[in-house]
Structures are given as structure tokens and as C-alpha cells.
mmCIF file of C-alpha atoms in Angstrom:
data_model
loop_
_atom_site.group_PDB
_atom_site.id
_atom_site.type_symbol
_atom_site.label_atom_id
_atom_site.label_comp_id
_atom_site.label_asym_id
_atom_site.label_seq_id
_atom_site.Cartn_x
_atom_site.Cartn_y
_atom_site.Cartn_z
ATOM 1 C CA MET A 398 4.807 14.794 19.714
ATOM 2 C CA ASP A 399 7.854 14.250 17.589
ATOM 3 C CA ARG A 400 9.429 17.500 15.436
ATOM 4 C CA PRO A 401 9.118 16.002 11.813
ATOM 5 C CA ASP A 402 12.739 16.218 9.982
ATOM 6 C CA PRO A 403 12.931 19.723 8.063
ATOM 7 C CA ARG A 404 15.248 17.661 5.710
ATOM 8 C CA SER A 405 12.875 14.996 4.526
ATOM 9 C CA PRO A 406 12.071 15.396 1.300
ATOM 10 C CA LEU A 407 8.245 14.251 2.934
ATOM 11 C CA VAL A 408 8.235 17.299 5.241
ATOM 12 C CA LEU A 409 7.037 20.605 3.647
ATOM 13 C CA ASP A 410 7.130 24.534 5.279
ATOM 14 C CA THR A 411 4.496 26.311 6.100
ATOM 15 C CA ARG A 412 5.860 29.263 7.554
ATOM 16 C CA GLU A 413 4.380 31.708 4.097
ATOM 17 C CA LEU A 414 0.760 30.553 4.735
ATOM 18 C CA TYR A 415 1.297 30.715 8.514
ATOM 19 C CA ARG A 416 -2.255 31.898 9.637
ATOM 20 C CA ARG A 417 -3.169 33.750 6.475
ATOM 21 C CA PRO A 418 -6.311 32.401 5.294
ATOM 22 C CA GLY A 419 -6.809 31.910 1.488
ATOM 23 C CA THR A 420 -3.121 32.025 1.040
ATOM 24 C CA MET A 421 -1.847 29.173 -1.104
ATOM 25 C CA HIS A 422 0.935 27.226 -2.050
ATOM 26 C CA GLU A 423 1.683 24.618 -4.803
ATOM 27 C CA LEU A 424 4.634 22.683 -5.501
ATOM 28 C CA GLN A 425 5.681 19.542 -7.407
ATOM 29 C CA ARG A 426 8.407 17.248 -6.309
ATOM 30 C CA THR A 427 10.511 13.863 -7.040
ATOM 31 C CA VAL A 428 10.938 11.968 -3.975
ATOM 32 C CA VAL A 429 13.003 9.291 -3.429
ATOM 33 C CA LEU A 430 11.295 6.856 -0.624
ATOM 34 C CA PRO A 431 12.831 6.934 3.192
ATOM 35 C CA GLU A 432 10.665 4.109 3.084
ATOM 36 C CA ASP A 433 8.727 1.214 1.831
ATOM 37 C CA LEU A 434 5.333 2.812 1.624
ATOM 38 C CA GLY A 435 2.425 -0.141 1.058
ATOM 39 C CA THR A 436 1.813 -3.752 2.638
ATOM 40 C CA ASP A 437 4.600 -6.785 2.841
ATOM 41 C CA VAL A 438 2.534 -8.053 -0.005
ATOM 42 C CA ILE A 439 3.245 -4.916 -2.569
ATOM 43 C CA ALA A 440 4.477 -1.668 -1.826
ATOM 44 C CA ILE A 441 6.108 1.026 -3.491
ATOM 45 C CA LYS A 442 9.717 0.251 -2.804
ATOM 46 C CA ALA A 443 11.949 2.419 -0.355
ATOM 47 C CA GLY A 444 14.186 4.385 -2.758
ATOM 48 C CA SER A 445 12.140 4.489 -5.815
ATOM 49 C CA PRO A 446 10.513 8.418 -6.839
ATOM 50 C CA VAL A 447 7.456 9.052 -6.494
ATOM 51 C CA GLU A 448 5.847 12.115 -8.023
ATOM 52 C CA ILE A 449 4.093 14.418 -5.876
ATOM 53 C CA GLU A 450 1.676 17.097 -6.152
ATOM 54 C CA VAL A 451 0.711 18.912 -3.134
ATOM 55 C CA ARG A 452 -1.582 22.010 -3.221
ATOM 56 C CA LEU A 453 -1.368 23.954 0.434
ATOM 57 C CA GLU A 454 -3.763 26.302 1.522
ATOM 58 C CA SER A 455 -3.521 29.147 4.679
ATOM 59 C CA VAL A 456 -7.815 28.332 6.427
ATOM 60 C CA VAL A 457 -8.743 29.072 9.490
ATOM 61 C CA GLU A 458 -7.935 26.193 11.222
ATOM 62 C CA GLY A 459 -4.805 24.818 9.831
ATOM 63 C CA VAL A 460 -3.258 23.729 6.623
ATOM 64 C CA LEU A 461 -5.260 22.366 4.199
ATOM 65 C CA VAL A 462 -2.940 19.814 1.938
ATOM 66 C CA THR A 463 -4.532 18.431 -1.074
ATOM 67 C CA GLY A 464 -2.705 16.308 -3.743
ATOM 68 C CA SER A 465 -1.925 13.260 -5.461
ATOM 69 C CA VAL A 466 1.003 10.394 -5.376
ATOM 70 C CA SER A 467 1.799 8.762 -8.113
ATOM 71 C CA GLY A 468 4.778 6.127 -8.615
ATOM 72 C CA THR A 469 5.218 2.128 -9.137
ATOM 73 C CA ALA A 470 4.366 -0.771 -6.944
ATOM 74 C CA THR A 471 6.226 -3.863 -7.028
ATOM 75 C CA GLY A 472 4.987 -7.548 -5.293
ATOM 76 C CA ALA A 473 4.768 -11.038 -6.162
ATOM 77 C CA CYS A 474 1.846 -12.640 -7.637
ATOM 78 C CA VAL A 475 0.473 -14.564 -5.099
ATOM 79 C CA ARG A 476 -0.861 -17.453 -7.712
ATOM 80 C CA CYS A 477 2.615 -17.572 -9.287
ATOM 81 C CA LEU A 478 4.768 -15.807 -7.623
ATOM 82 C CA ASP A 479 6.016 -13.864 -10.627
ATOM 83 C CA PRO A 480 6.808 -10.221 -10.160
ATOM 84 C CA VAL A 481 3.927 -7.529 -10.512
ATOM 85 C CA GLU A 482 4.287 -3.803 -11.259
ATOM 86 C CA LEU A 483 1.392 -1.703 -10.747
ATOM 87 C CA PRO A 484 0.880 1.970 -11.837
ATOM 88 C CA LEU A 485 -0.775 4.094 -9.095
ATOM 89 C CA VAL A 486 -1.827 7.704 -8.688
ATOM 90 C CA VAL A 487 -3.680 8.407 -5.596
ATOM 91 C CA GLY A 488 -5.370 11.470 -4.352
ATOM 92 C CA PHE A 489 -5.362 12.610 -1.127
ATOM 93 C CA GLN A 490 -6.686 15.603 1.369
ATOM 94 C CA GLU A 491 -5.746 16.131 4.422
ATOM 95 C CA LEU A 492 -6.452 18.771 6.856
ATOM 96 C CA PHE A 493 -3.066 19.633 9.262
ATOM 97 C CA ALA A 494 -4.781 21.274 12.206
ATOM 98 C CA TYR A 495 -2.435 24.706 14.160
ATOM 99 C CA THR A 496 -1.867 22.628 17.550
ATOM 100 C CA ASP A 497 -4.672 24.911 19.477
ATOM 101 C CA ARG A 498 -6.982 24.393 17.111
ATOM 102 C CA ALA A 499 -6.425 20.685 17.399
ATOM 103 C CA ALA A 500 -6.768 20.820 21.011
ATOM 104 C CA HIS A 501 -9.933 22.901 20.587
ATOM 105 C CA HIS A 502 -11.115 19.944 18.213
ATOM 106 C CA HIS A 503 -10.905 17.510 20.586
ATOM 107 C CA GLU A 504 -12.689 19.089 23.195
ATOM 108 C CA VAL A 505 -15.740 19.590 20.820
ATOM 109 C CA ALA A 506 -15.834 16.307 19.235
ATOM 110 C CA GLY A 507 -15.347 14.822 22.506
ATOM 111 C CA ASP A 508 -12.967 12.125 21.622
ATOM 112 C CA SER A 509 -9.375 11.772 23.039
ATOM 113 C CA ASP A 510 -8.280 9.907 19.826
ATOM 114 C CA GLU A 511 -5.186 11.656 18.320
ATOM 115 C CA ASP A 512 -5.054 9.304 15.238
ATOM 116 C CA ASP A 513 -7.836 11.404 13.691
ATOM 117 C CA VAL A 514 -6.227 14.723 13.373
ATOM 118 C CA TYR A 515 -2.702 15.701 11.858
ATOM 119 C CA GLU A 516 -1.172 18.862 13.796
ATOM 120 C CA LEU A 517 1.201 20.858 12.590
ATOM 121 C CA VAL A 518 4.358 20.659 14.328
ATOM 122 C CA ASP A 519 6.955 23.738 13.998
ATOM 123 C CA ASP A 520 4.947 24.936 10.797
ATOM 124 C CA LEU A 521 5.983 21.332 9.128
ATOM 125 C CA VAL A 522 3.532 19.227 7.586
ATOM 126 C CA ASP A 523 5.170 16.096 7.285
ATOM 127 C CA LEU A 524 3.506 13.631 4.123
ATOM 128 C CA GLU A 525 4.948 10.265 4.911
ATOM 129 C CA THR A 526 1.641 9.391 7.136
ATOM 130 C CA VAL A 527 -0.614 10.903 4.573
ATOM 131 C CA LEU A 528 0.917 9.342 1.467
ATOM 132 C CA ARG A 529 0.732 5.856 3.499
ATOM 133 C CA ASP A 530 -3.024 6.174 4.512
ATOM 134 C CA ALA A 531 -3.784 7.148 0.996
ATOM 135 C CA VAL A 532 -1.779 4.551 -0.401
ATOM 136 C CA VAL A 533 -2.239 1.674 1.211
ATOM 137 C CA PRO A 534 -6.323 1.123 0.677
ATOM 138 C CA ALA A 535 -5.789 2.046 -2.945
ATOM 139 C CA LEU A 536 -2.907 -1.356 -2.968
ATOM 140 C CA PRO A 537 -4.450 -4.816 -4.012
ATOM 141 C CA PHE A 538 -4.945 -7.056 -1.130
ATOM 142 C CA GLN A 539 -3.709 -10.169 -2.859
ATOM 143 C CA PRO A 540 -1.938 -8.938 -6.698
ATOM 144 C CA VAL A 541 -2.025 -11.309 -9.563
ATOM 145 C CA CYS A 542 0.465 -10.551 -12.672
ATOM 146 C CA ARG A 543 -2.745 -10.871 -14.565
ATOM 147 C CA ASP A 544 -6.464 -11.805 -13.428
ATOM 148 C CA ASP A 545 -6.387 -14.973 -15.173
ATOM 149 C CA CYS A 546 -3.225 -16.266 -13.529
ATOM 150 C CA PRO A 547 -3.912 -19.755 -13.439
ATOM 151 C CA GLY A 548 -0.413 -20.180 -10.495
ATOM 152 C CA LEU A 549 1.477 -22.622 -9.639
ATOM 153 C CA CYS A 550 1.349 -26.640 -9.859
ATOM 154 C CA SER A 551 -0.096 -27.894 -6.364
ATOM 155 C CA GLU A 552 1.845 -31.432 -7.175
ATOM 156 C CA CYS A 553 5.055 -30.228 -8.426
ATOM 157 C CA GLY A 554 5.430 -26.787 -8.497
ATOM 158 C CA ALA A 555 5.591 -25.926 -12.710
ATOM 159 C CA ARG A 556 4.172 -22.570 -14.004
ATOM 160 C CA LEU A 557 0.328 -23.723 -15.081
ATOM 161 C CA ALA A 558 0.845 -20.255 -17.743
ATOM 162 C CA ASP A 559 3.313 -21.965 -19.070
ATOM 163 C CA ASP A 560 1.749 -25.199 -19.998
ATOM 164 C CA PRO A 561 -1.872 -25.168 -19.877
ATOM 165 C CA ASP A 562 -2.099 -29.361 -20.374
ATOM 166 C CA HIS A 563 0.100 -29.559 -17.699
ATOM 167 C CA HIS A 564 -1.200 -32.331 -15.654
ATOM 168 C CA HIS A 565 -0.581 -35.527 -13.280
ATOM 169 C CA GLU A 566 -2.133 -38.694 -13.309
ATOM 170 C CA VAL A 567 -3.638 -38.789 -9.375
ATOM 171 C CA ILE A 568 -5.054 -41.259 -8.142
ATOM 172 C CA ASP A 569 -7.798 -40.718 -5.651
ATOM 173 C CA PRO A 570 -6.190 -41.015 -1.903
ATOM 174 C CA ARG A 571 -9.201 -43.153 -1.279
ATOM 175 C CA TRP A 572 -8.445 -45.945 -3.891
ATOM 176 C CA SER A 573 -4.690 -45.238 -3.431
ATOM 177 C CA SER A 574 -4.513 -48.789 -0.870
ATOM 178 C CA LEU A 575 -6.684 -50.767 -2.915
ATOM 179 C CA SER A 576 -3.790 -50.273 -6.188
ATOM 180 C CA GLY A 577 -1.511 -51.262 -3.774
ATOM 181 C CA LEU A 578 -3.418 -54.511 -3.147
ATOM 182 C CA LEU A 579 -4.033 -54.713 -6.961
ATOM 183 C CA ALA A 580 -0.413 -54.740 -7.508
ATOM 184 C CA ASP A 581 -0.097 -57.948 -5.356
ATOM 185 C CA ASP A 582 -2.778 -59.553 -6.657
ATOM 186 C CA PRO A 583 -1.959 -62.841 -8.249
ATOM 187 C CA GLN A 584 -4.823 -63.025 -10.398
ATOM 188 C CA GLU A 585 -4.180 -59.387 -11.820
ATOM 189 C CA LYS A 586 -0.998 -60.959 -12.871
ATOM 190 C CA ARG A 587 -2.401 -63.711 -15.044
ATOM 191 C CA ASN A 588 -4.649 -61.440 -17.402
#
């Protein structure tokens, strides 16, 4: 397992809690995100500030991390492509197990999937994956600028919110060949 970068603002040092169950440490910090946190459609962008409040508690198995992250996700409305801003506050709670305890957990649970157990590496807690796992499900799958956004005109791309009466005279494509015939019909011209 890669050692988390102790210089990263999302990596927390738990040495003072090490194997002292009942010990607790609280911290609050504003972090500039090193990478986007979210999906391709909407995310708290890299370089954005997020506010993190965390409580680290020493328990027998490792360090229990409870906290919340708040920031502003940005993206584009899936209907009209206008920018969307979404203030977010998301809570999380994860256990970072001591390496020997994590191995024991796998044996007891009989699973080989390492992903469901966070591990302490050199007493460091890396919050990046925890935040990702908390934030991504909280984001809308298809963000909209407002619930009733009418989107864009399928004919010309105009924003329908700017012009609610916007429409085109569209001939049903099944009749379009007939309208061509009528234009060529000499009887039509006589009327």
C-alpha cells in the first residue's frame, strides 16, 4: 500500500492517538482540493476550498474518523448547459484499522476484498478516498439549474427559459413530401 503524502492537506497524522483507546482529537481546516471531487458532470473542482471538520477517536481496532466536508460543486445543467452551483455539506464516518487488525478483519469476515477496509499507513489517515466516497453519491446524477428548466430548443438551440413562447412551425416529417407535391401542383397555384 502506498504511503500517503504527509504534506497533503487531506492526510492526517494520528500518532498522538496511537493505540490509546478513548483518546480523541478534533480539528477543523480549510483545504484547497488537490483534485476534482465528484463526477465528470458535477464536482467540487480542484483548487476550490472545502471546509473539513473531523473527529479522530482511538478505538481498539484503529482510528474512527467522523466528520463533515462542505464546499460548492460546479457543473453544467444537463438541459440548458448553464453553469450550476450546488452548495454541499456531507457527513462521513470510517474506521481506519491498524494494519494487523485489518488483516484480522479479512480473516474473520472471510473476504479478500481490501476496498472495504481503510488502513492506517504509518499512522497516517488519508481522507481523499473517504471524501470521494461521501461526496460522489451526494451529487445529482443529472444536475439542473432549476427543477423546471425547460432546456434548449431542439430545432435551433435557443434557451427556452428566455423565450417561453419560442416555437417553430414544424411540418410532421410524414407530410413533408406531400407539401413538396402541393407546391408543384398547378391547381394549387390557380386558387
